CSV table of C-alpha atoms in Angstrom, one decimal:
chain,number,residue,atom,x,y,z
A,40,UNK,CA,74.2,353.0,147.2
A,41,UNK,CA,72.2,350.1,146.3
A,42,UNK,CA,69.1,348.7,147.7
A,43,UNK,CA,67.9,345.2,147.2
A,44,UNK,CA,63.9,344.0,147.9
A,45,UNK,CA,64.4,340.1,149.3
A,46,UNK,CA,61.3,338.6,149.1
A,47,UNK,CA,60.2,335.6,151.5
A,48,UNK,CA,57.6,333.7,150.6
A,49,UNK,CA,58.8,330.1,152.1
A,50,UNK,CA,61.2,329.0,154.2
A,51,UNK,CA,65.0,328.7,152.4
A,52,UNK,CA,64.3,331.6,150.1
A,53,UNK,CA,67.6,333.6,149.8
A,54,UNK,CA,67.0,334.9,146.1
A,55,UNK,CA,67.2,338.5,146.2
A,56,UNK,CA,65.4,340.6,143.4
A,57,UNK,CA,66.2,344.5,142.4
A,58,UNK,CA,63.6,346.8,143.5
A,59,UNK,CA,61.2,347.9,140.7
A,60,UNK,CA,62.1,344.4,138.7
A,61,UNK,CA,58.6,343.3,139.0
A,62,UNK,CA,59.0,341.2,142.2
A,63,UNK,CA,55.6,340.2,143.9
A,64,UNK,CA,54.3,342.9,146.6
A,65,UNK,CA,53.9,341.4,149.7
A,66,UNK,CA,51.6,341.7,152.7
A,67,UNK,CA,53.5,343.1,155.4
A,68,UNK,CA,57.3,344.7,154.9
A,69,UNK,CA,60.2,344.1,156.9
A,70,UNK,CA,62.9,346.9,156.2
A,71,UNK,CA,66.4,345.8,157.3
A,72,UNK,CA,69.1,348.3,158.3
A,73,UNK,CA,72.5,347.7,158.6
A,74,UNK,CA,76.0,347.3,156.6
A,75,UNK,CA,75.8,344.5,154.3
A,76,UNK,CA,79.4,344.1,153.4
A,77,UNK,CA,79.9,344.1,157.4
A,78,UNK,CA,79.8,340.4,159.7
A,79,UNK,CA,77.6,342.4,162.2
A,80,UNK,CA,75.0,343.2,159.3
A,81,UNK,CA,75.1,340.0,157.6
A,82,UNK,CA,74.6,338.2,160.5
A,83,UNK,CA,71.5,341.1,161.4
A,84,UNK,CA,70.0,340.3,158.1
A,85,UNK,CA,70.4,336.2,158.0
A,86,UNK,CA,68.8,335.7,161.5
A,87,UNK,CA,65.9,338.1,160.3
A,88,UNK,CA,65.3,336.2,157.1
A,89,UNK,CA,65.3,332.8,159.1
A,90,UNK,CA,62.7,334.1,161.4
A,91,UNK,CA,61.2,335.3,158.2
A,92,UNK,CA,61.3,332.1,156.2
A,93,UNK,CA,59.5,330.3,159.1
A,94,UNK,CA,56.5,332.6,160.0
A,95,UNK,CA,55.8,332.5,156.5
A,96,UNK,CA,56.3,329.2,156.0
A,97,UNK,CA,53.7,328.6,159.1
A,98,UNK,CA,51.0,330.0,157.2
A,99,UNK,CA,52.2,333.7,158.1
A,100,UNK,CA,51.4,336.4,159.6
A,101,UNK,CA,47.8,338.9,160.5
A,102,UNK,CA,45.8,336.4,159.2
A,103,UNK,CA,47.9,334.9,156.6
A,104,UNK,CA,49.9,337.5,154.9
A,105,UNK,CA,53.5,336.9,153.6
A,106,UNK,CA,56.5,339.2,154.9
A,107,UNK,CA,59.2,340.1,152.6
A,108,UNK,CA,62.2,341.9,153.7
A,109,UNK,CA,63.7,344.6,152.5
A,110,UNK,CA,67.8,345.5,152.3
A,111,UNK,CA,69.1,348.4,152.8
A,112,UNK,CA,73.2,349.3,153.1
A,113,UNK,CA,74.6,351.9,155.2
A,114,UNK,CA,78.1,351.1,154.4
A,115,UNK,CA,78.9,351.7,158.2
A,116,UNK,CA,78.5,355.2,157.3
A,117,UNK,CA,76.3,358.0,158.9
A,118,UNK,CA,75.1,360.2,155.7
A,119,UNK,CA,74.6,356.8,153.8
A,120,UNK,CA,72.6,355.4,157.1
A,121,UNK,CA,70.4,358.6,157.1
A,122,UNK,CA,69.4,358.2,153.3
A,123,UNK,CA,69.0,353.7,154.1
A,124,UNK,CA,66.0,354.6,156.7
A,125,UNK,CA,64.6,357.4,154.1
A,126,UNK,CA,64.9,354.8,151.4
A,127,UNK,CA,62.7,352.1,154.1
A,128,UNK,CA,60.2,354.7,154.9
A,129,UNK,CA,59.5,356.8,152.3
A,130,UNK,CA,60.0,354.3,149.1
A,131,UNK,CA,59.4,350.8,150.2
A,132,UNK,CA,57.3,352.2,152.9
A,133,UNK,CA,57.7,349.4,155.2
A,134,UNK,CA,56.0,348.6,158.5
A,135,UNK,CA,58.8,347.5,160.6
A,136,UNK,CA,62.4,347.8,160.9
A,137,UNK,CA,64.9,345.8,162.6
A,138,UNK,CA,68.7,347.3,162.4
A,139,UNK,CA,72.1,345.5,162.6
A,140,UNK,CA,73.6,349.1,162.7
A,141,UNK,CA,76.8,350.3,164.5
A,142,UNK,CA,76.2,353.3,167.1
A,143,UNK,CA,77.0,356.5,165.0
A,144,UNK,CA,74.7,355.2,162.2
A,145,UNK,CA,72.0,354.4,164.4
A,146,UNK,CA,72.1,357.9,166.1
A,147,UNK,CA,71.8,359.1,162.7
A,148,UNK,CA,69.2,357.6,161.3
A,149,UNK,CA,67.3,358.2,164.9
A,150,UNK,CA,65.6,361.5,164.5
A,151,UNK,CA,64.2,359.9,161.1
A,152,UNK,CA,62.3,357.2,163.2
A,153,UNK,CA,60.9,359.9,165.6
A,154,UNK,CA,59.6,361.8,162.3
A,155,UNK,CA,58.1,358.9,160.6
A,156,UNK,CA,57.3,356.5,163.8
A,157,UNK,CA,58.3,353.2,162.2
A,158,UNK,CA,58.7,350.4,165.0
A,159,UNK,CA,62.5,349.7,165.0
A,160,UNK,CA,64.5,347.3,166.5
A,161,UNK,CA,68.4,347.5,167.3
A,162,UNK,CA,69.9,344.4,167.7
A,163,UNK,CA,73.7,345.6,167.5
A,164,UNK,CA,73.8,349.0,169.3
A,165,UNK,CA,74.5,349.6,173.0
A,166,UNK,CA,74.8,353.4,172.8
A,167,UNK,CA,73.4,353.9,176.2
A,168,UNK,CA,72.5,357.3,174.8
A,169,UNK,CA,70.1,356.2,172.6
A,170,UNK,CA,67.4,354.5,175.9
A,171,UNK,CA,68.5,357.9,177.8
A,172,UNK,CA,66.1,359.7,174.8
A,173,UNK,CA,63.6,357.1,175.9
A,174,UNK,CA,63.8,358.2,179.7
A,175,UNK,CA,63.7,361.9,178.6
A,176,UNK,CA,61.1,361.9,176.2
A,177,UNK,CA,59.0,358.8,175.8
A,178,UNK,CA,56.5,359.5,173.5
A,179,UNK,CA,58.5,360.6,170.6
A,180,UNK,CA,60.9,357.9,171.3
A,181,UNK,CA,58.8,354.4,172.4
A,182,UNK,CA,58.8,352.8,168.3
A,183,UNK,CA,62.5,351.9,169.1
A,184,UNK,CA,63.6,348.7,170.6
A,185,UNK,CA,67.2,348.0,171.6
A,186,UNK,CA,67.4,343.6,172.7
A,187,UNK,CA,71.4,344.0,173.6
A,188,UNK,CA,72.6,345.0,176.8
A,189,UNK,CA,73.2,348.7,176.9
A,190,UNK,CA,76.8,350.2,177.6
A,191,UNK,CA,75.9,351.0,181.5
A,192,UNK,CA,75.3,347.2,181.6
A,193,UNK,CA,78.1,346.4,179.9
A,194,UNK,CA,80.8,348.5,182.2
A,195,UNK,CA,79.0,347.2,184.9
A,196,UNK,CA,80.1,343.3,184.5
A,197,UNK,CA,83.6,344.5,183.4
A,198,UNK,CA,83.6,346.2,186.8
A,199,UNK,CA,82.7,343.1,188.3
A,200,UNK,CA,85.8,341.2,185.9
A,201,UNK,CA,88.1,343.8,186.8
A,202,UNK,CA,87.5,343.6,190.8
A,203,UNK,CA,87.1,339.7,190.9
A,204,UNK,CA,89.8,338.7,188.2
A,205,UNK,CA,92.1,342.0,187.1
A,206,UNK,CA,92.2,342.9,191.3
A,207,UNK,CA,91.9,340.2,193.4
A,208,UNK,CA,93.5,337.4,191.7
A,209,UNK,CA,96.1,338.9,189.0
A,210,UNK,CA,96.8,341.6,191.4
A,211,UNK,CA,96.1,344.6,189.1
A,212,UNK,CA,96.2,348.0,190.3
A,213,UNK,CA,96.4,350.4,186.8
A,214,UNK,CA,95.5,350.5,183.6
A,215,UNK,CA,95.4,352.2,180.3
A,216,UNK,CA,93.0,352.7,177.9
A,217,UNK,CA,93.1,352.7,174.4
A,218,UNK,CA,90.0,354.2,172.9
A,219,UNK,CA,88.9,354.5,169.2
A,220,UNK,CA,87.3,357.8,168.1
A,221,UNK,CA,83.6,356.3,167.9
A,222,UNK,CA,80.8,357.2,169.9
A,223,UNK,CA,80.9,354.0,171.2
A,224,UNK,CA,84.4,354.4,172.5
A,225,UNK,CA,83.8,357.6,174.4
A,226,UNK,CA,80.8,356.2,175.7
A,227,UNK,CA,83.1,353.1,177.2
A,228,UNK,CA,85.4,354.8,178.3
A,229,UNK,CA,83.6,357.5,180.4
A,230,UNK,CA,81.7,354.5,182.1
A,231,UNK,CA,84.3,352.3,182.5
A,232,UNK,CA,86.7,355.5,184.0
A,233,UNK,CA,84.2,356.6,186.3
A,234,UNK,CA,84.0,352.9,187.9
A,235,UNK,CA,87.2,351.1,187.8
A,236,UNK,CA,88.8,352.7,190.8
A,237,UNK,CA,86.2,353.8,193.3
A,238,UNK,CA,84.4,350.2,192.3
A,239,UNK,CA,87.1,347.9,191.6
A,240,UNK,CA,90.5,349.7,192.9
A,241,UNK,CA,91.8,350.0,189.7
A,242,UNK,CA,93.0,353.4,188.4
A,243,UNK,CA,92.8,354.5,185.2
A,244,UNK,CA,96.8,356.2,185.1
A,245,UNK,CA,96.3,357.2,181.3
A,246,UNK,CA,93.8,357.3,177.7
A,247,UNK,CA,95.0,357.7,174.5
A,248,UNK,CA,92.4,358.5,171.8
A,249,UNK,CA,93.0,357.1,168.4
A,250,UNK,CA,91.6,357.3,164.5
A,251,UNK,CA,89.7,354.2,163.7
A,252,UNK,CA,91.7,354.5,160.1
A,253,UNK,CA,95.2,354.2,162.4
A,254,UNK,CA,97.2,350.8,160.7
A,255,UNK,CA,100.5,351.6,163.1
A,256,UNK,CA,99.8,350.8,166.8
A,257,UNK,CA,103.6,351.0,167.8
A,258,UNK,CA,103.4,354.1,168.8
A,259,UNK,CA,100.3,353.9,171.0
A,260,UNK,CA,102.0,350.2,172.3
A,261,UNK,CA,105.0,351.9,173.7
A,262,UNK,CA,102.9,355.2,175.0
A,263,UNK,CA,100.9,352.2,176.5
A,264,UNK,CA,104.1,350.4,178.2
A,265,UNK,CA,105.6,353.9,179.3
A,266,UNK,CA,102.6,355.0,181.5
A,267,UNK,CA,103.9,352.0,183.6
A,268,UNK,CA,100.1,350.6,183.8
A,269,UNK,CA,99.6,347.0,184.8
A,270,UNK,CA,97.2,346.0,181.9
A,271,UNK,CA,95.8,347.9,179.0
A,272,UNK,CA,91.7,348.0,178.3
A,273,UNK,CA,91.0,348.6,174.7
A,274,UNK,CA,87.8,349.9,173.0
A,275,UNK,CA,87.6,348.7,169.9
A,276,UNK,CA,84.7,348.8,167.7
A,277,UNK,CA,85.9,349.1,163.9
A,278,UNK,CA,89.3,347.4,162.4
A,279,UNK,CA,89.4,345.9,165.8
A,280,UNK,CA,91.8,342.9,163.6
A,281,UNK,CA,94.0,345.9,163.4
A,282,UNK,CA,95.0,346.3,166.8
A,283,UNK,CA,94.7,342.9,167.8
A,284,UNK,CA,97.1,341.6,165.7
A,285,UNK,CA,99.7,344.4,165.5
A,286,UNK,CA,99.5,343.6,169.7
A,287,UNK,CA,100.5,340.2,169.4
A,288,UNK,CA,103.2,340.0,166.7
A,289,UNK,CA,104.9,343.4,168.3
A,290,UNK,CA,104.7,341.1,171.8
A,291,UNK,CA,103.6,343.9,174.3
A,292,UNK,CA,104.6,343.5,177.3
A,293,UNK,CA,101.1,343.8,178.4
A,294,UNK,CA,97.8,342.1,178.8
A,295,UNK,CA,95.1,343.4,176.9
A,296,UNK,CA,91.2,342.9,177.4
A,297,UNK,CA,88.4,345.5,177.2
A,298,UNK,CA,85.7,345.5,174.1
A,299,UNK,CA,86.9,344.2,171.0
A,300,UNK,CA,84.6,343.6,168.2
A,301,UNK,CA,86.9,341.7,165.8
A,302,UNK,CA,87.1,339.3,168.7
A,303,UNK,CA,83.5,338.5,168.7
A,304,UNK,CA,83.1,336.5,165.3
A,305,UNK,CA,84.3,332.8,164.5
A,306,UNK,CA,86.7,334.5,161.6
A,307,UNK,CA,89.0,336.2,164.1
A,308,UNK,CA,91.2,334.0,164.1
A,309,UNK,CA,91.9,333.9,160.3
A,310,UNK,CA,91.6,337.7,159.9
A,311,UNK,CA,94.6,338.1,162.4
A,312,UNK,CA,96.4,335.4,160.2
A,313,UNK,CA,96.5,333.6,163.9
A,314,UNK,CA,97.7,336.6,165.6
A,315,UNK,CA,94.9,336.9,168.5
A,316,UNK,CA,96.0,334.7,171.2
A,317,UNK,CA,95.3,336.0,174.6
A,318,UNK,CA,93.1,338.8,173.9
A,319,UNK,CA,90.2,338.8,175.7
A,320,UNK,CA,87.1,340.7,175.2
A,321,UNK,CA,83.4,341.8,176.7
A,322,UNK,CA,80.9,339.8,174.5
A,323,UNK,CA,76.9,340.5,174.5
A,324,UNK,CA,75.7,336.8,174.2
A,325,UNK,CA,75.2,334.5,172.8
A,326,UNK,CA,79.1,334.8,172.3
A,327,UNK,CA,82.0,332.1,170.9
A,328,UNK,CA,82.8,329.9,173.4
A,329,UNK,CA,79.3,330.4,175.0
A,330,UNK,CA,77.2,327.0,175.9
A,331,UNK,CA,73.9,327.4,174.0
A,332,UNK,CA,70.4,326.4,175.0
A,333,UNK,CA,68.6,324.1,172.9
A,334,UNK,CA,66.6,327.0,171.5
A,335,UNK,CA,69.6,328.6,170.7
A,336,UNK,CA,71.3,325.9,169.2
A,337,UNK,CA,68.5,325.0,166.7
A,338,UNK,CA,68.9,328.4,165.6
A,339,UNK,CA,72.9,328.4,164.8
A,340,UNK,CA,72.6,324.9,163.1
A,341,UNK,CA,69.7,325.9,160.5
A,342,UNK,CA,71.9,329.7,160.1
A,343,UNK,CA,75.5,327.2,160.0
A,344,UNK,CA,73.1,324.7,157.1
A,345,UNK,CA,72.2,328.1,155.3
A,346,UNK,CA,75.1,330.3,155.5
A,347,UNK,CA,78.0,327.3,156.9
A,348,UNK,CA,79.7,328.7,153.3
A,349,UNK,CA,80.2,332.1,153.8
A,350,UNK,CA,81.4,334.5,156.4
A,351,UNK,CA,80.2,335.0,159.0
A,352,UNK,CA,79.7,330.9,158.9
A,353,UNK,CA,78.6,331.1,162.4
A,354,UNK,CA,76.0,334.0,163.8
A,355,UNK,CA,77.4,336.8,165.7
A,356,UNK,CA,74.9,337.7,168.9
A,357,UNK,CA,73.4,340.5,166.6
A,358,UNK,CA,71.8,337.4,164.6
A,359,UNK,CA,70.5,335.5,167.6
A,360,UNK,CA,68.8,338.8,168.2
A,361,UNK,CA,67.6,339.7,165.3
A,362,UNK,CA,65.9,336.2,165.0
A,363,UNK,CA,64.4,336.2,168.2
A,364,UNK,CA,63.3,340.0,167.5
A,365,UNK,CA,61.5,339.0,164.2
A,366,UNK,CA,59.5,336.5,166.0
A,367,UNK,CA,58.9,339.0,168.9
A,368,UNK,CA,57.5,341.9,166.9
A,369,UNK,CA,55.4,339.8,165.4
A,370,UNK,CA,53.7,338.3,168.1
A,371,UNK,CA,53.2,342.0,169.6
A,372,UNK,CA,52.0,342.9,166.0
A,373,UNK,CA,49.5,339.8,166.3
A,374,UNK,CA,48.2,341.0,169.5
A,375,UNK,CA,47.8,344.6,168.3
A,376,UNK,CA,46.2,344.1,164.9
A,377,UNK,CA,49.2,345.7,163.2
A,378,UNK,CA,52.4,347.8,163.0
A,379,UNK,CA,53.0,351.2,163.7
A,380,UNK,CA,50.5,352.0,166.4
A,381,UNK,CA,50.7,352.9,170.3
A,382,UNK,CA,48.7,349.5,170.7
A,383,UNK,CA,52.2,347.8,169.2
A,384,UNK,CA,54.5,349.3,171.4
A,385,UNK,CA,52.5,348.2,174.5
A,386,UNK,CA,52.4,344.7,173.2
A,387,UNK,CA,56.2,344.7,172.5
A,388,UNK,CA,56.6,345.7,176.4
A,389,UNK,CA,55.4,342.8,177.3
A,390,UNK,CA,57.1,340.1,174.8
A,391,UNK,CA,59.5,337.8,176.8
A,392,UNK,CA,61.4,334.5,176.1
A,393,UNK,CA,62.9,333.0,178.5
A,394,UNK,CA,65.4,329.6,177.1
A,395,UNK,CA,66.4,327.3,179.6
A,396,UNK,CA,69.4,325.0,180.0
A,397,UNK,CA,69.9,322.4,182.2
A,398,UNK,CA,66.4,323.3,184.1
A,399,UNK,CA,67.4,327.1,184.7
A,400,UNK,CA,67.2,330.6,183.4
A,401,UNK,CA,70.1,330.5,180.4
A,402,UNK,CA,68.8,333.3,178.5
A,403,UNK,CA,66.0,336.2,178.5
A,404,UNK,CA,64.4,338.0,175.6
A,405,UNK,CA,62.6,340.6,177.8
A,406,UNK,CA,62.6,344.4,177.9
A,407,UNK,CA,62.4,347.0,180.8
A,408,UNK,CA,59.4,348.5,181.4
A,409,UNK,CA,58.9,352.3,181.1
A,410,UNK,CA,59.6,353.6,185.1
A,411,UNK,CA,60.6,349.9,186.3
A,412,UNK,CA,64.0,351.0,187.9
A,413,UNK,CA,67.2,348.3,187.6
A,414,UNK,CA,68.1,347.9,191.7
A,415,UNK,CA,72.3,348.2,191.1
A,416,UNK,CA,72.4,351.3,189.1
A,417,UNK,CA,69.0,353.1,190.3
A,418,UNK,CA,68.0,354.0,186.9
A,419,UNK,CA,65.7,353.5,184.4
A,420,UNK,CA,66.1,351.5,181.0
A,421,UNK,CA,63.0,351.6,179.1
A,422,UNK,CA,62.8,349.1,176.0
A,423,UNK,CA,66.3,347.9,176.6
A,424,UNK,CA,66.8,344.0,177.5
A,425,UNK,CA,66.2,342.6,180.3
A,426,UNK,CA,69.9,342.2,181.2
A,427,UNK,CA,70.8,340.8,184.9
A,428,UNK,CA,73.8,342.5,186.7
A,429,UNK,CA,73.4,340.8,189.7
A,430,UNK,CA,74.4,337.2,191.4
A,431,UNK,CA,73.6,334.4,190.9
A,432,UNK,CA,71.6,336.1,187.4
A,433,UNK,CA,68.4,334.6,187.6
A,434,UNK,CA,66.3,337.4,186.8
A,435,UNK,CA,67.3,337.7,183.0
A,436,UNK,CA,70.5,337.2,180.5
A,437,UNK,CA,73.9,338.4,181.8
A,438,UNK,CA,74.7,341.8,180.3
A,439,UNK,CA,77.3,340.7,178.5
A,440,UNK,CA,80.5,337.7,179.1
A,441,UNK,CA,83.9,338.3,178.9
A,442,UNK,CA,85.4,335.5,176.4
A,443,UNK,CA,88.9,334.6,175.4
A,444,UNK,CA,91.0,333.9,172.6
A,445,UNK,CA,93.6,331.3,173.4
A,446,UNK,CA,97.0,331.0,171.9
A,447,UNK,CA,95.7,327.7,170.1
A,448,UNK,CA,93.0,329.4,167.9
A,449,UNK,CA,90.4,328.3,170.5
A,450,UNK,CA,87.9,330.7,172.4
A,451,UNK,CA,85.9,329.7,176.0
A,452,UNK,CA,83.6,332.2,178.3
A,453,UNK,CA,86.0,333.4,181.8
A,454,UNK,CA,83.9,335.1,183.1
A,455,UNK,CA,81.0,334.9,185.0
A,456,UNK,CA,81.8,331.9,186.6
A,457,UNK,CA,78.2,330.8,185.9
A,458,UNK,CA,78.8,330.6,182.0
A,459,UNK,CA,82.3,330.0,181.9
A,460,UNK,CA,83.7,327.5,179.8
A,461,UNK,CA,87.4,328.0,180.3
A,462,UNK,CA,89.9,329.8,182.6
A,463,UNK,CA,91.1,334.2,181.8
A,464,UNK,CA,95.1,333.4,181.2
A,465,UNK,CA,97.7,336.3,180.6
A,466,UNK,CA,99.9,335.6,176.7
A,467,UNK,CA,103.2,333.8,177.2
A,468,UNK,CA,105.1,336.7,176.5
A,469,UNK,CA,103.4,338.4,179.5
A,470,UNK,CA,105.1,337.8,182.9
């Protein structure tokens, strides 16, 4: 594995320099975590350095130090994710750590937080699994952060999806689920099985389980078809282009929505050689085909002026989280002196933007406190966002937003009807 030190000292800088090459030491370390051949990391690490480039380019940070930023890869893979946050704490010894990691690495790399304590902040991961630590053991656990909506929040509006759209107005009654072999996938699945039928009168009639490597879906398809259910959910985290393209040009006979991660990038399109139309998919947001705020949207068109070049050209969520994050920490690190202290984590707590459109709540950067319980579920989600689950969401950012791909190449938002831009459709090949 290599690890690269990028070093920020004014806004635009994008040169990256080899550690130990004699590059300038900085004030205050940012270490970034993630997979950098990946779009999710990428677009982690870009929205980062812009929030970077313009604290320092302010005047900085603490009383005028400079941050720099510090790379390194996981390769989407556990062992190598493990040695990244070793090679952050113990080598560059940085003070904070913001992560554009998928949910196996992140539970990897998790017991090397609680041993050295660096603040961290997830902007990918939903692994509800990972705030349940938080609920059973604070103390060890309160440096980490997690600003997307977790999984319980996420199954949660595609209950809501599934009773208002998949029930009541396609008429749906059964479904079956294909699940990748992720942590992320079983945790899906077990939250989205639990619900759909008591919830939304949809059972769940079958689940097949398959390797994320799998490049023949033909089998699973027919499997799918044969169980006789009325729509297939898939749970699709890695090769999601895979699936999503071998669906369309073998012409099942069936919808297909659920959580598909391919689907959630402006390149989908060209990576299924324009085989994605109709596939529709849970998005955290900001999302494609999501109206932005004009906070928002100052952000995409500086990363679309920096990165408009290279993939991803347009910022996946991750990177509008990761920006706001950067900014976030910071202030909580103003307010506490520094990094790395129980006087941090407090401050954190308490960070929250709120970006308005059109005179209302659009979007919240808040977090739940320790204790404060979410009405719907009952439960507790310490330093998760401050996602809203319930009509008409003005008490913080939807959970997530179902979006669409269209047989066109286009995208919109279906669903909820606050955000949406366009209307959920079934393929042409689907009566």
């Amino acid at each position: 594995m290599t690890w690269n030190l990028r070093y920020a000292a004014k806004a635009g800088a994008v040169a990256a320099l080899t550690l130990g090459a004699g590059a300038a030491t900085a004030d205050v370390k940012v270490g970034f975590i993630g997979a950098l051949a990946s779009d999710a990391g990428r677009s982690t690490l870009r929205g980062a350095q812009i929030a970077i480039d313009e604290l320092n380019e302010g005047g900085g940070v603490l009383g005028g130090q400079m941050i720099e930023l510090v790379e390194a890869d996981t390769g989407e893979d556990v062992t190598e994710g493990i040695k990244a946050y070793e090679y952050l704490a113990e080598t560059a010894e940085v003070d904070f750590i913001i992560s554009g990691s998928i949910d196996d690495v992140s539970l990897g790399w998790l017991p090397r937080m609680v041993e050295y304590q660096i603040p961290t902040l997830d902007t990918w991961t939903s692994y509800i699994g990972i705030i349940d630590k938080l609920v059973e053991d604070y103390d060890n656990f309160k440096p980490y952060f997690m600003n997307v909506a977790s999984d319980e929040a996420l199954a949660t509006l595609y209950i809501d999806f599934g009773k208002d759209i998949l029930a009541e107005k396609m008429g749906w009654k059964s479904v079956v689920i294909l699940q990748e072999d992720t942590a992320f996938g079983g945790a899906i699945n077990g939250l989205v099985s639990q619900l759909l039928a008591p919830e939304a009168g949809i059972e769940v009639i079958d689940t097949i389980t398959y390797d994320v490597a799998t490049v023949d879906f033909s089998p699973i398809f027919n499997r799918a078809v044969e169980s006789g259910a009325d729509f297939i959910y898939i749970i699709s985290s890695v090769n999601s282009q895979v699936v999503s393209s071998q669906y369309v040009k073998l012409q099942v006979p069936l919808a297909m929505t659920g959580v598909n991660v391919s689907a959630l990038g402006q390149e989908y399109w060209e990576d299924t050689g324009g085989a994605g139309g109709g596939i529709s998919t849970l998005s955290p947001v900001p999302s494609v085909g999501f109206a932005l705020d004009p906070a928002s949207k100052a952000f995409a068109d500086k990363y679309v002026a920096l990165y408009g070049d290279s993939r991803p050209k347009f910022p996946h969520f991750n990177g509008f989280n990761a920006y706001h994050g950067i900014k976030q920490a910071f202030a909580a690190a103003e307010e506490a002196g520094e990094f790395n202290n129980s006087t941090w984590v407090t401050a954190m707590e308490k960070q929250d933007i709120v970006l308005e459109k059109d005179g209302e709540m659009w979007l919240r950067y808040g977090f739940w406190q320790p204790g404060e319980v979410e009405p719907r579920t009952g439960r507790t989600y310490p330093h998760n966002i401050k996602f809203d689950i319930t009509a008409p969401y003005d008490d913080g950012a939807p959970s997530m937003v179902v979006i669409q791909w269209y047989e066109d190449g286009s995208n919109a938002v279906v669903y909820p009807p606050k955000y949406a831009t366009g209307e959920f459709q079934v393929p042409s090949w689907v009566r």
